[in-house]
CSV table of C-alpha atoms and ligand atoms in Angstrom, one decimal:
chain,number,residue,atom,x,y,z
A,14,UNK,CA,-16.2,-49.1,38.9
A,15,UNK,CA,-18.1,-50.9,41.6
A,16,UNK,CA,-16.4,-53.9,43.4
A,17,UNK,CA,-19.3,-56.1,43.5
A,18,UNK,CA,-18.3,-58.5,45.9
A,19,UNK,CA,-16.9,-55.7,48.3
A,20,UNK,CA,-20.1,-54.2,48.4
A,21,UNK,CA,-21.7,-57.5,49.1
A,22,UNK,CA,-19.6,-58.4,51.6
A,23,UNK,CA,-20.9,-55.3,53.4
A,24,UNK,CA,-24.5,-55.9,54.0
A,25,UNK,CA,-24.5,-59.0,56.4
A,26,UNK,CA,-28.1,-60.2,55.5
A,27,UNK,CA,-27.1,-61.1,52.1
A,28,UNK,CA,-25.1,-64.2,53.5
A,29,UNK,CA,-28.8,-65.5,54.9
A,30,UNK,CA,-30.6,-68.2,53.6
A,31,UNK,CA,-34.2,-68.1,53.1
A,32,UNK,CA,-36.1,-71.6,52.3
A,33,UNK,CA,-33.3,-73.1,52.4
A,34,UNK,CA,-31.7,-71.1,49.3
A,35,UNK,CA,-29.8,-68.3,49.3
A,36,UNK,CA,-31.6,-64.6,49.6
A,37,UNK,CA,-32.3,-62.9,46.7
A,38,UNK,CA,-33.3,-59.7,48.0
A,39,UNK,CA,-35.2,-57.9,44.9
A,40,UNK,CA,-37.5,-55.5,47.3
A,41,UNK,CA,-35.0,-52.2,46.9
A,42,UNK,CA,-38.3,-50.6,46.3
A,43,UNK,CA,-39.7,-51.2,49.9
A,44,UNK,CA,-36.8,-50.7,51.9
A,45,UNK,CA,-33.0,-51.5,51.3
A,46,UNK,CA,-30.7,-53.5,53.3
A,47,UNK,CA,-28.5,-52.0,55.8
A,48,UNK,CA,-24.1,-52.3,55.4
A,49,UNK,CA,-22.0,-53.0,58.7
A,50,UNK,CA,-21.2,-49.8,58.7
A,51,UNK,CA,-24.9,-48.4,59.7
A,52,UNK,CA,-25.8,-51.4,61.8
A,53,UNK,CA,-22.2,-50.9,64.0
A,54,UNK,CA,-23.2,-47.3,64.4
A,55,UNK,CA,-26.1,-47.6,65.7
A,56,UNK,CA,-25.0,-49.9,68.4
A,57,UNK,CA,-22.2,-47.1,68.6
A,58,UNK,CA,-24.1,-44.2,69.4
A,59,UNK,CA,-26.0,-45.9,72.4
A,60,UNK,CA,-22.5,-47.2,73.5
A,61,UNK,CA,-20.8,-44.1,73.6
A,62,UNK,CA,-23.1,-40.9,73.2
A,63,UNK,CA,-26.5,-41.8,74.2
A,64,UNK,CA,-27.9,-38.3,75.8
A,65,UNK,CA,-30.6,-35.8,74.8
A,66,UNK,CA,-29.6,-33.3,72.5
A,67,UNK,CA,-29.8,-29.7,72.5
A,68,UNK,CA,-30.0,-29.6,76.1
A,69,UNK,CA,-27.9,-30.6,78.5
A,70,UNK,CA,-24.1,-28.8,79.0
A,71,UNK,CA,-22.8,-32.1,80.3
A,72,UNK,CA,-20.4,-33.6,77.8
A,73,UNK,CA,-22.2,-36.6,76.5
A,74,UNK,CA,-25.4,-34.0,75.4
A,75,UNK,CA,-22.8,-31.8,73.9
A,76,UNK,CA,-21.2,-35.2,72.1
A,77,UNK,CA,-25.3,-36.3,70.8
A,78,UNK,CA,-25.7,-32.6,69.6
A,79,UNK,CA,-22.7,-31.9,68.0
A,80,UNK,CA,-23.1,-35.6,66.2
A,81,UNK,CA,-26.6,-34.7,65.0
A,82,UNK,CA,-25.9,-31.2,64.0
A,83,UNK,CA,-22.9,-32.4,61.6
A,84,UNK,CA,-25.1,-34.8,60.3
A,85,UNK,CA,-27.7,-32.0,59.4
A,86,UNK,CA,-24.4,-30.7,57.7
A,87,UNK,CA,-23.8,-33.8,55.8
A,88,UNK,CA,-27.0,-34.1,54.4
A,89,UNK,CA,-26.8,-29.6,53.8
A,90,UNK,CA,-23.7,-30.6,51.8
A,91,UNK,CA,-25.6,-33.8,50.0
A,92,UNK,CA,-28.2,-31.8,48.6
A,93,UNK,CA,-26.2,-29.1,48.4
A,94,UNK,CA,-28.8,-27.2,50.5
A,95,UNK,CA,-27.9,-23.3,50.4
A,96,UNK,CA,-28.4,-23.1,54.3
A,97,UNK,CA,-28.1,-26.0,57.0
A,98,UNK,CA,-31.2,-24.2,58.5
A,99,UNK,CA,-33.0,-25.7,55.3
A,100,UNK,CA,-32.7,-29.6,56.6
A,101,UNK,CA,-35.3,-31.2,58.6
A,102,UNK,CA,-35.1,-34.5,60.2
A,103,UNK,CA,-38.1,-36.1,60.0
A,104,UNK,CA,-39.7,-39.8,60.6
A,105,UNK,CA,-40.0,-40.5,56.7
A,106,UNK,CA,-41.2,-39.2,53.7
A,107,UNK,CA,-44.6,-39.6,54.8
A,108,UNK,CA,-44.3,-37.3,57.2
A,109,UNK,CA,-42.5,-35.0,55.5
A,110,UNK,CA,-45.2,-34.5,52.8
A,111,UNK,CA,-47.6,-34.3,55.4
A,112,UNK,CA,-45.8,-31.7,56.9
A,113,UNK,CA,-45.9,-29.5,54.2
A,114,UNK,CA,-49.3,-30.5,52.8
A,115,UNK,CA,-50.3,-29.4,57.0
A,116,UNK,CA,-48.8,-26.5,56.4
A,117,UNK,CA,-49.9,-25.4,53.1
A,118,UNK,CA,-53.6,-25.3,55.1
A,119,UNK,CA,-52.9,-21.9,56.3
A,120,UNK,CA,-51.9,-21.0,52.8
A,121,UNK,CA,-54.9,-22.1,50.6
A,122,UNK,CA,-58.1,-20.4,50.3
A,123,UNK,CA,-61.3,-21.9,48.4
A,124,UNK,CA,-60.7,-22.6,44.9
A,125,UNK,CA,-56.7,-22.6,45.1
A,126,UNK,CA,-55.2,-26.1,43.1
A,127,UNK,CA,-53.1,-28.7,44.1
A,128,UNK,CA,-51.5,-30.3,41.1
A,129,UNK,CA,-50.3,-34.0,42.3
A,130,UNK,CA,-49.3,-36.6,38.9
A,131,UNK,CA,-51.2,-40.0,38.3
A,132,UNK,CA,-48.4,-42.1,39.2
A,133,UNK,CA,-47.9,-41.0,43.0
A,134,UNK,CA,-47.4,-43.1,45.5
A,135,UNK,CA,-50.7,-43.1,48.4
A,136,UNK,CA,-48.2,-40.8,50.8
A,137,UNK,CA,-47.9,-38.4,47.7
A,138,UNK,CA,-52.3,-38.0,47.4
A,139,UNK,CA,-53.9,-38.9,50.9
A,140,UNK,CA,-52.4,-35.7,52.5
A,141,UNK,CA,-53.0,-33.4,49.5
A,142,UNK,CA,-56.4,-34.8,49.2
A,143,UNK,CA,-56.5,-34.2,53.2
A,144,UNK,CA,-55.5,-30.6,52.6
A,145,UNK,CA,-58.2,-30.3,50.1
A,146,UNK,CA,-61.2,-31.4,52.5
A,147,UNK,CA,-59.9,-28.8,55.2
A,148,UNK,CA,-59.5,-25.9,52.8
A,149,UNK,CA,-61.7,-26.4,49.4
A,150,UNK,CA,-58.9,-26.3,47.3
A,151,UNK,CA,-59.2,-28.5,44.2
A,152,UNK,CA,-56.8,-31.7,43.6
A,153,UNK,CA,-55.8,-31.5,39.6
A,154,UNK,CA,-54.2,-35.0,38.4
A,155,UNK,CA,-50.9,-34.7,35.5
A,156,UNK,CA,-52.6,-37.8,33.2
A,157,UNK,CA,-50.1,-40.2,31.8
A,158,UNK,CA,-50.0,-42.9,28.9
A,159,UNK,CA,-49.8,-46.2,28.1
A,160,UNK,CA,-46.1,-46.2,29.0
A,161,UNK,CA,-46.8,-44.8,32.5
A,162,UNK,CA,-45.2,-41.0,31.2
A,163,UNK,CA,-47.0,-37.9,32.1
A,164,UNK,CA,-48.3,-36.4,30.0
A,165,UNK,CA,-46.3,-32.7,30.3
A,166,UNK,CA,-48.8,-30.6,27.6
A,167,UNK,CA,-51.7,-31.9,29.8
A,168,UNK,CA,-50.4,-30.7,32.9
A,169,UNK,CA,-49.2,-27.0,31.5
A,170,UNK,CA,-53.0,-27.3,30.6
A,171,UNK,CA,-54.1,-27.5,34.5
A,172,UNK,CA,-51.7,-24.9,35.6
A,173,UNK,CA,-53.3,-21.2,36.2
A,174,UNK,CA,-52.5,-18.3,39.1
A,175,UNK,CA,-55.1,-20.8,40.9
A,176,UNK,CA,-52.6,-23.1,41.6
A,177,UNK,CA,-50.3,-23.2,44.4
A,178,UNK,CA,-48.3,-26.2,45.1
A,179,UNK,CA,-47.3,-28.6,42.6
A,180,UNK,CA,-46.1,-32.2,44.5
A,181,UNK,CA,-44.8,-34.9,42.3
A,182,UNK,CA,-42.4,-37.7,42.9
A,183,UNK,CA,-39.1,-37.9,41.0
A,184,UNK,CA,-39.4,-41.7,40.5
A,185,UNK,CA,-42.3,-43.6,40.4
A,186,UNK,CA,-41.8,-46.4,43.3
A,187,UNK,CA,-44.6,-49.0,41.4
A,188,UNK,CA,-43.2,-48.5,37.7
A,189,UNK,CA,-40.2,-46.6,37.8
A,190,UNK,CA,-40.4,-44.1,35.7
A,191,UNK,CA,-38.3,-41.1,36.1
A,192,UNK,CA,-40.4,-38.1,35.7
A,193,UNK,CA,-38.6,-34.9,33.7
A,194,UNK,CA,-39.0,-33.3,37.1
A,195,UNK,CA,-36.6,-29.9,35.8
A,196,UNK,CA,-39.6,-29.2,33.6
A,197,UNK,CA,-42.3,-29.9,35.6
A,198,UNK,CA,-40.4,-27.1,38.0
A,199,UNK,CA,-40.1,-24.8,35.6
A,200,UNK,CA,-43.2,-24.7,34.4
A,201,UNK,CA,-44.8,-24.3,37.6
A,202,UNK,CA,-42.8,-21.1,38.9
A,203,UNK,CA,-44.2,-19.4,36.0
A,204,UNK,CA,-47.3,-19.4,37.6
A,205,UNK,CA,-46.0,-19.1,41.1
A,206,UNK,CA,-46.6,-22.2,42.3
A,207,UNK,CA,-44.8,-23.9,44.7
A,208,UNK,CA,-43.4,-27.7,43.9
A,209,UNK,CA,-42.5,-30.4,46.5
A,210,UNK,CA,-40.2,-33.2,45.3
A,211,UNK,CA,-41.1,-36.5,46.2
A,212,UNK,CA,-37.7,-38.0,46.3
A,213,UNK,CA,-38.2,-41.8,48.0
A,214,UNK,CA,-37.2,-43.4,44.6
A,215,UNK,CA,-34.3,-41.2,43.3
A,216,UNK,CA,-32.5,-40.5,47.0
A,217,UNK,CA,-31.2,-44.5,46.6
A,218,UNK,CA,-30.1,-44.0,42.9
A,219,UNK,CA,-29.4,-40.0,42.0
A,220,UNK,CA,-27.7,-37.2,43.5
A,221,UNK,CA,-29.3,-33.9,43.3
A,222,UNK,CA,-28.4,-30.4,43.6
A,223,UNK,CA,-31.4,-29.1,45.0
A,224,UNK,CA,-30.4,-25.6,44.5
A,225,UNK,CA,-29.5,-26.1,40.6
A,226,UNK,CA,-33.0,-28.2,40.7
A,227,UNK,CA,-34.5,-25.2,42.3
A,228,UNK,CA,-37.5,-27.2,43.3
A,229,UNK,CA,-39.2,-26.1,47.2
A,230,UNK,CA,-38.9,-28.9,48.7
A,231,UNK,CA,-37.2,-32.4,48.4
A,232,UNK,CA,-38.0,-34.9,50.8
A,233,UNK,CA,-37.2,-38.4,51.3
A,234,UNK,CA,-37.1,-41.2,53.6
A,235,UNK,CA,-33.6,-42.6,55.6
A,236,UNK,CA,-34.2,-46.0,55.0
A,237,UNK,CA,-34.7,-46.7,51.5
A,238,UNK,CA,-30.9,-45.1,51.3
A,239,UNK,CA,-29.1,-47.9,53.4
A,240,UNK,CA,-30.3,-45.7,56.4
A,241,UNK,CA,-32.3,-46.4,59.4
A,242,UNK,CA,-36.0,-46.7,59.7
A,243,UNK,CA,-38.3,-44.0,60.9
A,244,UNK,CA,-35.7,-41.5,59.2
A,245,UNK,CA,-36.3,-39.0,56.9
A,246,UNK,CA,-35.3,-35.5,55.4
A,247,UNK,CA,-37.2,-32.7,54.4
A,248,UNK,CA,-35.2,-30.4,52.4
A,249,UNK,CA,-37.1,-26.7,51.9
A,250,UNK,CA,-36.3,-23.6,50.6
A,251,UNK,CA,-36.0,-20.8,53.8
A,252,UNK,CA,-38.6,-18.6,52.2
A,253,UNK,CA,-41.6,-21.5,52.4
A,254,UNK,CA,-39.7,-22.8,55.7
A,255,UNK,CA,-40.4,-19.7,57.3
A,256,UNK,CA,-44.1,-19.0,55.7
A,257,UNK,CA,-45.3,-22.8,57.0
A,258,UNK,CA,-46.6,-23.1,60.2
A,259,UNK,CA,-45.4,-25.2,62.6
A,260,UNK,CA,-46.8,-28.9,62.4
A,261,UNK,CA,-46.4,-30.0,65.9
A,262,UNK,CA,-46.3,-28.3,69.5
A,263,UNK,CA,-43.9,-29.3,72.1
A,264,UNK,CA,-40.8,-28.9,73.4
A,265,UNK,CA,-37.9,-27.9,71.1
A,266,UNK,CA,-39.8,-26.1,68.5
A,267,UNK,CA,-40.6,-22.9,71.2
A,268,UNK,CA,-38.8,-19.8,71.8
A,269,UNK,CA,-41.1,-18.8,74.8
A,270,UNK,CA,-44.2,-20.3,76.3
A,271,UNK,CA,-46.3,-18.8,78.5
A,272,UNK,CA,-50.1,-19.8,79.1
A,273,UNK,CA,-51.2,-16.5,77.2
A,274,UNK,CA,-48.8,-16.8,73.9
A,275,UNK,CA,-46.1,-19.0,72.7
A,276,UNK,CA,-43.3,-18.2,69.9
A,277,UNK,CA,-41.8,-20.5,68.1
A,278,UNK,CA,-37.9,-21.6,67.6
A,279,UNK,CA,-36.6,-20.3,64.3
A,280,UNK,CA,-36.0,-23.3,61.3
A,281,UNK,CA,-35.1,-25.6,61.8
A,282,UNK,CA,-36.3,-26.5,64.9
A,283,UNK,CA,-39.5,-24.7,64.6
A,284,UNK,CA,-40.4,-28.3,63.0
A,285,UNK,CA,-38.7,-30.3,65.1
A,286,UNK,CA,-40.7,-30.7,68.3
A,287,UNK,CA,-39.6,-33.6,70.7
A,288,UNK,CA,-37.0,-35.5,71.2
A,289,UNK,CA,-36.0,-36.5,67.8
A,290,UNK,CA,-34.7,-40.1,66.6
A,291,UNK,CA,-31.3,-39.0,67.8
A,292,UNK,CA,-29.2,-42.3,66.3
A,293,UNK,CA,-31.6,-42.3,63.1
A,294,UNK,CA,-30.5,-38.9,62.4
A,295,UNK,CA,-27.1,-39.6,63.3
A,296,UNK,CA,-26.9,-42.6,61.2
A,297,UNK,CA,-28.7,-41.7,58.5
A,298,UNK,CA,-25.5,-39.3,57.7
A,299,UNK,CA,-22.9,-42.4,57.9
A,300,UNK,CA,-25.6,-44.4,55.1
A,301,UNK,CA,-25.0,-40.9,52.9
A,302,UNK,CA,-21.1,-41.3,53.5
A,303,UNK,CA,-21.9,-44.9,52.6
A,304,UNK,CA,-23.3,-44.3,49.2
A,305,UNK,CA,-21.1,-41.5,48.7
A,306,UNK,CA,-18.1,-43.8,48.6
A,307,UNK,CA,-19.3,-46.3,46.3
A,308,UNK,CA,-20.0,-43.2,44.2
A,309,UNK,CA,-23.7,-42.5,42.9
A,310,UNK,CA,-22.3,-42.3,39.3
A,311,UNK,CA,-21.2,-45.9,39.8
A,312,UNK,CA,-24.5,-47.2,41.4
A,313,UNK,CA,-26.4,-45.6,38.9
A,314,UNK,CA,-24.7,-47.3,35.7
A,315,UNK,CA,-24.4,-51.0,38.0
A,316,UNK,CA,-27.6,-50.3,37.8
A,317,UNK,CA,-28.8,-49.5,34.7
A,318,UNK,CA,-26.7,-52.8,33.7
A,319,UNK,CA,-29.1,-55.4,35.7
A,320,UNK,CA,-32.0,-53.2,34.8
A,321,UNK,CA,-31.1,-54.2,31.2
A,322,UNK,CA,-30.0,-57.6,31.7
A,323,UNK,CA,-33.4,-58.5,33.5
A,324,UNK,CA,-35.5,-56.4,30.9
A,325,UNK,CA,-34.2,-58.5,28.2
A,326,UNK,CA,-34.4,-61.9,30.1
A,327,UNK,CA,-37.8,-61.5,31.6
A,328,UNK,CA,-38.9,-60.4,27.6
A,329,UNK,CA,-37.9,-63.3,26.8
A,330,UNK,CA,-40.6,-65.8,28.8
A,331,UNK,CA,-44.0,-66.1,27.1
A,332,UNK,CA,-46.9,-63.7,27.8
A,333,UNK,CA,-44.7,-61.6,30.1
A,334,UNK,CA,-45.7,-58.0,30.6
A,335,UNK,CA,-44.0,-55.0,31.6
A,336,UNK,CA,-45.3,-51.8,32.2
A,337,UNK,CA,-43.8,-48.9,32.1
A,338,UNK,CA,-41.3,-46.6,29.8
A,339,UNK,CA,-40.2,-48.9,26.9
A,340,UNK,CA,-37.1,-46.7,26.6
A,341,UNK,CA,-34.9,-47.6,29.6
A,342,UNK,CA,-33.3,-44.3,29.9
A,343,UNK,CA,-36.6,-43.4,31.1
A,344,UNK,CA,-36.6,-46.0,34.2
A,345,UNK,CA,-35.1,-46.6,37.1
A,346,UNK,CA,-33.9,-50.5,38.3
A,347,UNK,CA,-37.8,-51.1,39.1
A,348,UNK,CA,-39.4,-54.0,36.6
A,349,UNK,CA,-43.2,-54.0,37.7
A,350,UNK,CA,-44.5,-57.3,35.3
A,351,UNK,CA,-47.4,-59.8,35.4
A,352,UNK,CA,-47.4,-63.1,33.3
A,353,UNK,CA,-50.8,-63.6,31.5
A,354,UNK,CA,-53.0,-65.7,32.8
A,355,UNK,CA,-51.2,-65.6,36.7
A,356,UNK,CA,-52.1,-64.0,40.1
A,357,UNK,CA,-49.0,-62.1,41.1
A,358,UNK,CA,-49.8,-63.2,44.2
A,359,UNK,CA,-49.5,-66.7,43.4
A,360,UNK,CA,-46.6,-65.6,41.2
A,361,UNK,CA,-45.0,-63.9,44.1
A,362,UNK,CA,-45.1,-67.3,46.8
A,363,UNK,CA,-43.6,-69.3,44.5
A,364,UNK,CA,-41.0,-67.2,43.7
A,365,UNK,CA,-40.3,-66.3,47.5
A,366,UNK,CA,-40.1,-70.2,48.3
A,367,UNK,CA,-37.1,-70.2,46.3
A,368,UNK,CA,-35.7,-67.6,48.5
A,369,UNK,CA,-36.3,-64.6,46.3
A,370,UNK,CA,-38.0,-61.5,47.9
A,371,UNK,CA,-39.6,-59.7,45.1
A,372,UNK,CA,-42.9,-57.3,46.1
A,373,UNK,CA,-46.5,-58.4,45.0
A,374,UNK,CA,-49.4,-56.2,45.0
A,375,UNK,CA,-50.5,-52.2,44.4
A,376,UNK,CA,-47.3,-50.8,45.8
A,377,UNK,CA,-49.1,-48.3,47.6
A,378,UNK,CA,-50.5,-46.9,44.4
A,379,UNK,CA,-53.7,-47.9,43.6
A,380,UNK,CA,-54.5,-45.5,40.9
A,381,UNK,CA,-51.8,-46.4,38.9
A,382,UNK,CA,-53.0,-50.2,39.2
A,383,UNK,CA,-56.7,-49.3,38.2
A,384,UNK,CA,-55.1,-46.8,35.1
A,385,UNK,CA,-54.1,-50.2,33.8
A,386,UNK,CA,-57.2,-52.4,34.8
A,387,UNK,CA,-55.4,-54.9,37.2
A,388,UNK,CA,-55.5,-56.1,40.7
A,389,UNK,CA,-51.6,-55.5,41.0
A,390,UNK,CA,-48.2,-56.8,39.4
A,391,UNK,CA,-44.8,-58.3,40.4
A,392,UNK,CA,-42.5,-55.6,41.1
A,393,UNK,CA,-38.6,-56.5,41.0
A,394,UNK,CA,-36.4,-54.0,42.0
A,395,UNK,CA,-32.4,-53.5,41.8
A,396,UNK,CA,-30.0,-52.1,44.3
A,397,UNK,CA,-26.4,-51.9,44.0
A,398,UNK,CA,-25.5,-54.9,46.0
A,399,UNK,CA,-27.9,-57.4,43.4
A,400,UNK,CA,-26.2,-59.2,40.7
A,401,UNK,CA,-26.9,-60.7,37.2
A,402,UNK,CA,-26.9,-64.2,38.9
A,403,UNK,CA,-29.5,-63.4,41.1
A,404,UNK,CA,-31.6,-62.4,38.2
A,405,UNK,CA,-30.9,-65.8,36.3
A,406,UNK,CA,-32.3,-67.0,39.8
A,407,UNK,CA,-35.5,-65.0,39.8
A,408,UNK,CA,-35.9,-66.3,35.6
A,409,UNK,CA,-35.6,-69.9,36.8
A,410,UNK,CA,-38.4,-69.5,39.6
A,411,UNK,CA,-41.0,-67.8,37.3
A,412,UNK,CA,-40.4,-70.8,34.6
A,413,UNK,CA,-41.2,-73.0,37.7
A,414,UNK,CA,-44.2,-71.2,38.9
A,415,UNK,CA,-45.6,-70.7,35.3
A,416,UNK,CA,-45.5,-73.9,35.0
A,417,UNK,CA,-47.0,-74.6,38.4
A,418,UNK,CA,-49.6,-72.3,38.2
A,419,UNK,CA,-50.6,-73.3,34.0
B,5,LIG,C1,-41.6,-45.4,50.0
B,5,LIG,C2,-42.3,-44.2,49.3
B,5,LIG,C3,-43.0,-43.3,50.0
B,5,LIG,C4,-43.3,-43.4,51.5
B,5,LIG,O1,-42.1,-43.5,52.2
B,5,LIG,P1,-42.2,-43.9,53.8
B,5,LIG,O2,-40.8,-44.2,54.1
B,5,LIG,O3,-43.1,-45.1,53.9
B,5,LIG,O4,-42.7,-42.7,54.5
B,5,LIG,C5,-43.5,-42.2,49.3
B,5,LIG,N1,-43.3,-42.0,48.0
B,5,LIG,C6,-42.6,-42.9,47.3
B,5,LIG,C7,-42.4,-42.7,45.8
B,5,LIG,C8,-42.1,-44.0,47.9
B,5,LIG,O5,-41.4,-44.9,47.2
């Protein structure tokens, strides 16, 4: 069981108060709040370690490197990665996708497929559709329904030998939908296809096995997980690992450099030119031991609980909308509504001048907004650290701006 007010006393920004009320933080979705713990050790490592890494023999390099490599090891053991070789640190999950959807250009010829789903975040479709301009390869689209679902006979439809990569994300970030992602996988090794795993939306709420998942790659950001910003993993099998090219040049990622030939570093530092965000990557492995203590089983059914308390509350006001899976199994703690009649911008101020933080807008997925025919929606989303009170707060502000804005 999770100790609610433990885990709130942990996260120092909750105690703030915004317009004068207290912060209701209800933008999960966009990034989560950061516990003690993460904040202390960043101030920690510059403190105590601060040195280049994979470098220097003096001590305090040896301290950085050995702290970063164990992270690498945590995060291995997270996944449950088969090698620590398979872990990349990266800035995000942006450019973790675009690593791959980079490297993938050396792969593709004219013709190949690219199979992305309708409900992808813009970081999940630029690069693809990026790959797709440089090579010729065609971008296929998984539909969905009604109930933002894809639709899985449609997409065993688009897959043939011609495809070659298969990128979807896990849990839709602007409706939060869980997508059967095992079959989706399965389905696409038949025809040899690759499949990257956009995990921004599940890394805060499920623990994966990426080897019993068996998907290529699994990538996600640090700092939707109670991490740092500019973190980020990319998880990927050593067989693709090893076929990608590398995605930047510099130092770190060569063997040998000469001015006639260079070789690279072997994984994973072949993608890893530069000096890396040492602390990020450092910290990002005490936000994992974070989560792990609080126990994902328990975060997952805290959450489920205020995403069914606030399903049936919001239900309850007039001419309330909310898209998405009516069966809550099939959703994560994301509520993306609109009230008839409203703006969600308009929706959205109000709501924030009563100290509620709740996200207003596309949420970086335009397609998904035009598959439904509006400019956008109020998205409310649930950590661990929210409680049933604060939803009662966000009911009483939309009975005030709907009656505001009527
Ligand atoms: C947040 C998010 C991204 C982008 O993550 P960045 O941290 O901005 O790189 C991609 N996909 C999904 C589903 C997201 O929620």
């Amino acid at each position: 069981m999770l100790d609610i007010n433990k885990v709130r006393s942990q996260f120092p920004i909750l105690t703030q108060k915004v317009n004068g009320k207290p912060l209701v933080y209800f933008d999960n979705a966009a990034t989560s709040q950061k516990p003690k713990v993460v904040i202390d050790a960043i101030a920690n490592y510059y403190e105590e370690i601060n040195a280049n890494i994979h470098r220097g023999v003096h001590k305090l390099s040896q301290l950085a490197t050995d702290a970063y490599e164990q992270s690498r090891l945590k995060i291995q053991q997270h996944l449950n990665a088969k090698h620590n070789f398979e872990i990349i640190f990266t800035a995000g999950t942006t450019a973790g996708i675009n690593l791959v959807a980079n490297g993938f250009g050396s792969l593709l010829k004219n013709d190949d497929e690219v199979i992305i789903s309708a409900l992808e975040h813009h970081s999940n479709i630029v690069p693809w559709q990026m790959l797709c301009e440089k090579t010729g390869a065609k971008l296929k689209v998984i539909p969905m329904d009604e109930n933002a679902e894809l639709l899985l006979e449609e997409y065993e439809k688009l897959l043939s030998e011609k495809t070659k990569i298969v990128a979807v994300n896990y849990i839709s970030n602007a409706i939060g939908t869980i997508n059967p992602i095992e079959k989706i996988i399965e389905k696409a090794h038949q025809v040899g296809a690759a499949v990257l795993i956009d995990a921004a939306q599940s890394a805060p709420h499920i623990k994966v096995d990426v080897q019993k998942l068996d998907c290529d790659f699994y990538i996600f950001s640090g700092h939707k997980i109670c991490g740092p910003t500019g973190t980020g993993i990319l998880y990927g099998k050593e067989k693709w690992l090893n076929q990608l090219p590398p995605y930047q040049g510099g130092g770190e990622m060569i063997k040998e450099v000469t001015f006639e030939k260079t070789t690279y570093a072997e994984i994973p530092h072949k993608f890893e030119a530069g000096t890396p965000n040492i602390s990020g990557g450092i910290v990002l492995g005490k936000a994992i031991d974070f989560l792990n203590e609080i126990g994902f089983e328990n975060i997952q059914q805290y959450e489920h609980e205020l995403l069914q308390y606030a399903t049936a509350k919001l239900l309850e006001i007039d001419g309330l909308k909310i898209y998405g899976p009516k069966m809550l199994d099939k959703k994560t703690s994301v509520i993306s509504f609109n009230i008839e009649g409203l703006h969600p911008y308009d929706v959205g101020s109000i709501v924030d001048n009563m100290g509620i933080a709740v996200r207003t807008g596309h949420h970086c997925a335009q397609p998904v907004m035009q598959f439904f025919d509006i400019p956008g929606t109020i998205r409310a989303s649930f950590s661990f650290y929210n409680t049933k009170e604060e939803i009662d707060a966000l009911i009483v502000a939309l009975h005030k701006a709907k009656s505001m804005l009527a």
